[in-house]
One Martini backbone bead per residue (centre of mass of N, CA, C, O) as a GRO file, in nm:
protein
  103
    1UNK     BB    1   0.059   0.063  -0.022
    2UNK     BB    2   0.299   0.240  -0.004
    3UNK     BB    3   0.400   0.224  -0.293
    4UNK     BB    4   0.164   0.299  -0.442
    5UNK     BB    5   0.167   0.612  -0.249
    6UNK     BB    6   0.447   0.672  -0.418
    7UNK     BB    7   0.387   0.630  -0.717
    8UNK     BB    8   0.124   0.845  -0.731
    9UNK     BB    9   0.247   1.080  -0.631
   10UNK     BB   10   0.435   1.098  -0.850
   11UNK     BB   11   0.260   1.108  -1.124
   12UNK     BB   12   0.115   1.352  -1.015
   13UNK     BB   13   0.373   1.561  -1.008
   14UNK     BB   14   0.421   1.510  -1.321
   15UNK     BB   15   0.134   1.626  -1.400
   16UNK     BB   16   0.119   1.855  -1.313
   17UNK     BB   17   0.412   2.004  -1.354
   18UNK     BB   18   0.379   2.005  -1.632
   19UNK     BB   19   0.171   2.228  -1.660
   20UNK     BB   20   0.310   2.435  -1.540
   21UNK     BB   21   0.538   2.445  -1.696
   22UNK     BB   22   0.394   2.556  -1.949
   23UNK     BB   23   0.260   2.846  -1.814
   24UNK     BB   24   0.571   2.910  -1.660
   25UNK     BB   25   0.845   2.780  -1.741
   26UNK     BB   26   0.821   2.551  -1.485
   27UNK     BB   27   0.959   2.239  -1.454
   28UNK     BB   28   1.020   1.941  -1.304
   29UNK     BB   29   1.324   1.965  -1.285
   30UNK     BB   30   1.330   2.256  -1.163
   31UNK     BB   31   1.188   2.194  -0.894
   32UNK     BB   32   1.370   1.907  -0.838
   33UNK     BB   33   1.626   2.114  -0.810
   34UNK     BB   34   1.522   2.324  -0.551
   35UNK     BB   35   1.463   2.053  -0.335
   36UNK     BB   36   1.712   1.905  -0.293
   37UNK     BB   37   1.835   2.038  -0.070
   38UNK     BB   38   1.631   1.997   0.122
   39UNK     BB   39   1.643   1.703   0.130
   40UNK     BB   40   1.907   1.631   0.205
   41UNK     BB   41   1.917   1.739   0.472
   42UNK     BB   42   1.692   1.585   0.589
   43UNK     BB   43   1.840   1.329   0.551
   44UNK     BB   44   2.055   1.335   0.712
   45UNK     BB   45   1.903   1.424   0.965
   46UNK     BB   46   1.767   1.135   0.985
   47UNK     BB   47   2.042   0.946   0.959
   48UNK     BB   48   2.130   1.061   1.262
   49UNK     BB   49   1.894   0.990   1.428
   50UNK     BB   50   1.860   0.665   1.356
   51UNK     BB   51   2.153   0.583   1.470
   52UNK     BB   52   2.092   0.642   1.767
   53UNK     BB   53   1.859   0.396   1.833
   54UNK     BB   54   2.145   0.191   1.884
   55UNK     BB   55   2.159   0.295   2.183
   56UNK     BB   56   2.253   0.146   2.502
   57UNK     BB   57   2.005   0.360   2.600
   58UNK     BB   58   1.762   0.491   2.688
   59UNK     BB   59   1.485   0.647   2.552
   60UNK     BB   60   1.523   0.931   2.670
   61UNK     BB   61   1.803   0.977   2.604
   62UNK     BB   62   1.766   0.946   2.319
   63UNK     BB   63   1.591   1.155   2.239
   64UNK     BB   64   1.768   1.371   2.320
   65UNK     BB   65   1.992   1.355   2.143
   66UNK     BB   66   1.875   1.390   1.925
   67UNK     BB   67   1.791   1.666   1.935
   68UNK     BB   68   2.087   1.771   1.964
   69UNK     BB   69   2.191   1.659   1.701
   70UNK     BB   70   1.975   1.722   1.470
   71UNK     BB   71   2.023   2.033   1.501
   72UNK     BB   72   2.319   2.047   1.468
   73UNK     BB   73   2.264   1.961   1.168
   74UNK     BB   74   2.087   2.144   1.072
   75UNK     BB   75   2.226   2.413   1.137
   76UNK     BB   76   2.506   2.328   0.994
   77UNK     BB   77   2.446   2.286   0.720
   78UNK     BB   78   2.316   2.566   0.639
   79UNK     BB   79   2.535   2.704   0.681
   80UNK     BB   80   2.755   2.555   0.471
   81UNK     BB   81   2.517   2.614   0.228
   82UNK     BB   82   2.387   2.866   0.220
   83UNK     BB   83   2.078   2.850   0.222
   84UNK     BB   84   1.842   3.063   0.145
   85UNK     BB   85   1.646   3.014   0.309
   86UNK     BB   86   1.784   3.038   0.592
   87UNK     BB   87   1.854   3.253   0.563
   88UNK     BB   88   1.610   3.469   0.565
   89UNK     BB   89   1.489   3.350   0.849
   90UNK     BB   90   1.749   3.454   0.989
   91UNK     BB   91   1.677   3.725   0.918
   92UNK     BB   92   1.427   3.752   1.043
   93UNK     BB   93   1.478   3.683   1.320
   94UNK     BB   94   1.698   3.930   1.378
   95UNK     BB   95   1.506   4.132   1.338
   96UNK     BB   96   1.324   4.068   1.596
   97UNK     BB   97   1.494   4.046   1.808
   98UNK     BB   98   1.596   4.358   1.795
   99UNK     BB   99   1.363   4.455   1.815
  100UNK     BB  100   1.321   4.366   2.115
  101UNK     BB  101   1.563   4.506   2.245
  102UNK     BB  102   1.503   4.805   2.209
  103UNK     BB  103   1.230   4.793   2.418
   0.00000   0.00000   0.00000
C-alpha cells in the first residue's frame, strides 16, 4: 500500500508539474532541482537521527540526544550550504530579536 501511495504521488507530481510548467516555463525538473538540496539536508538529519536509536541506553536518553544532534546537524549543514531559504529565516529571525531588544 505504501508504494502504491509512493506510485501515485510520483505520477501525480509529474502530471501537475508537466502543465505548469508549460504555463509558468517552470519545468518538472526545475522544480525537483530547486527542492533538492532541502531534501538532501533532511535526509542526512534523518539518517544521523536514526543511527542514534541504536545506542544501548534509555529511551528517554536517547530522545535527548536525537533533538540535540538533529538541531546541531539541521544547523550545521545550513550555514555550510548557505541554503537561501534558511538564510531569509534567520535573516528575519534577527531583525525580530533586534526589534524586540530595542523595546
Amino acid at each position: 500500500m505504501l508504494i502504491a501511495s509512493i506510485g501515485t504521488s510520483i505520477i501525480a507530481f509529474f502530471l501537475n508539474s508537466y502543465y505548469t510548467g508549460k504555463g509558468l516555463g517552470y519545468t518538472s525538473w526545475m522544480q525537483l532541482k530547486d527542492v533538492a538540496p532541502s531534501y538532501g539536508v533532511a535526509l542526512v538529519v534523518a539518517i544521523s537521527i536514526y543511527l542514534i536509536k541504536f545506542f544501548p541506553i534509555s529511551n528517554y536518553y536517547i530522545l535527548f540526544i536525537q533533538i540535540i544532534i538533529g538541531t546541531v546537524v539541521f544547523f550545521t549543514l545550513n550555514e555550510l550550504l548557505k541554503m537561501q531559504e534558511y538564510c531569509e529565516l534567520k535573516e528575519i529571525a534577527m531583525k525580530f530579536l533586534n526589534d524586540k531588544k530595542k523595546r
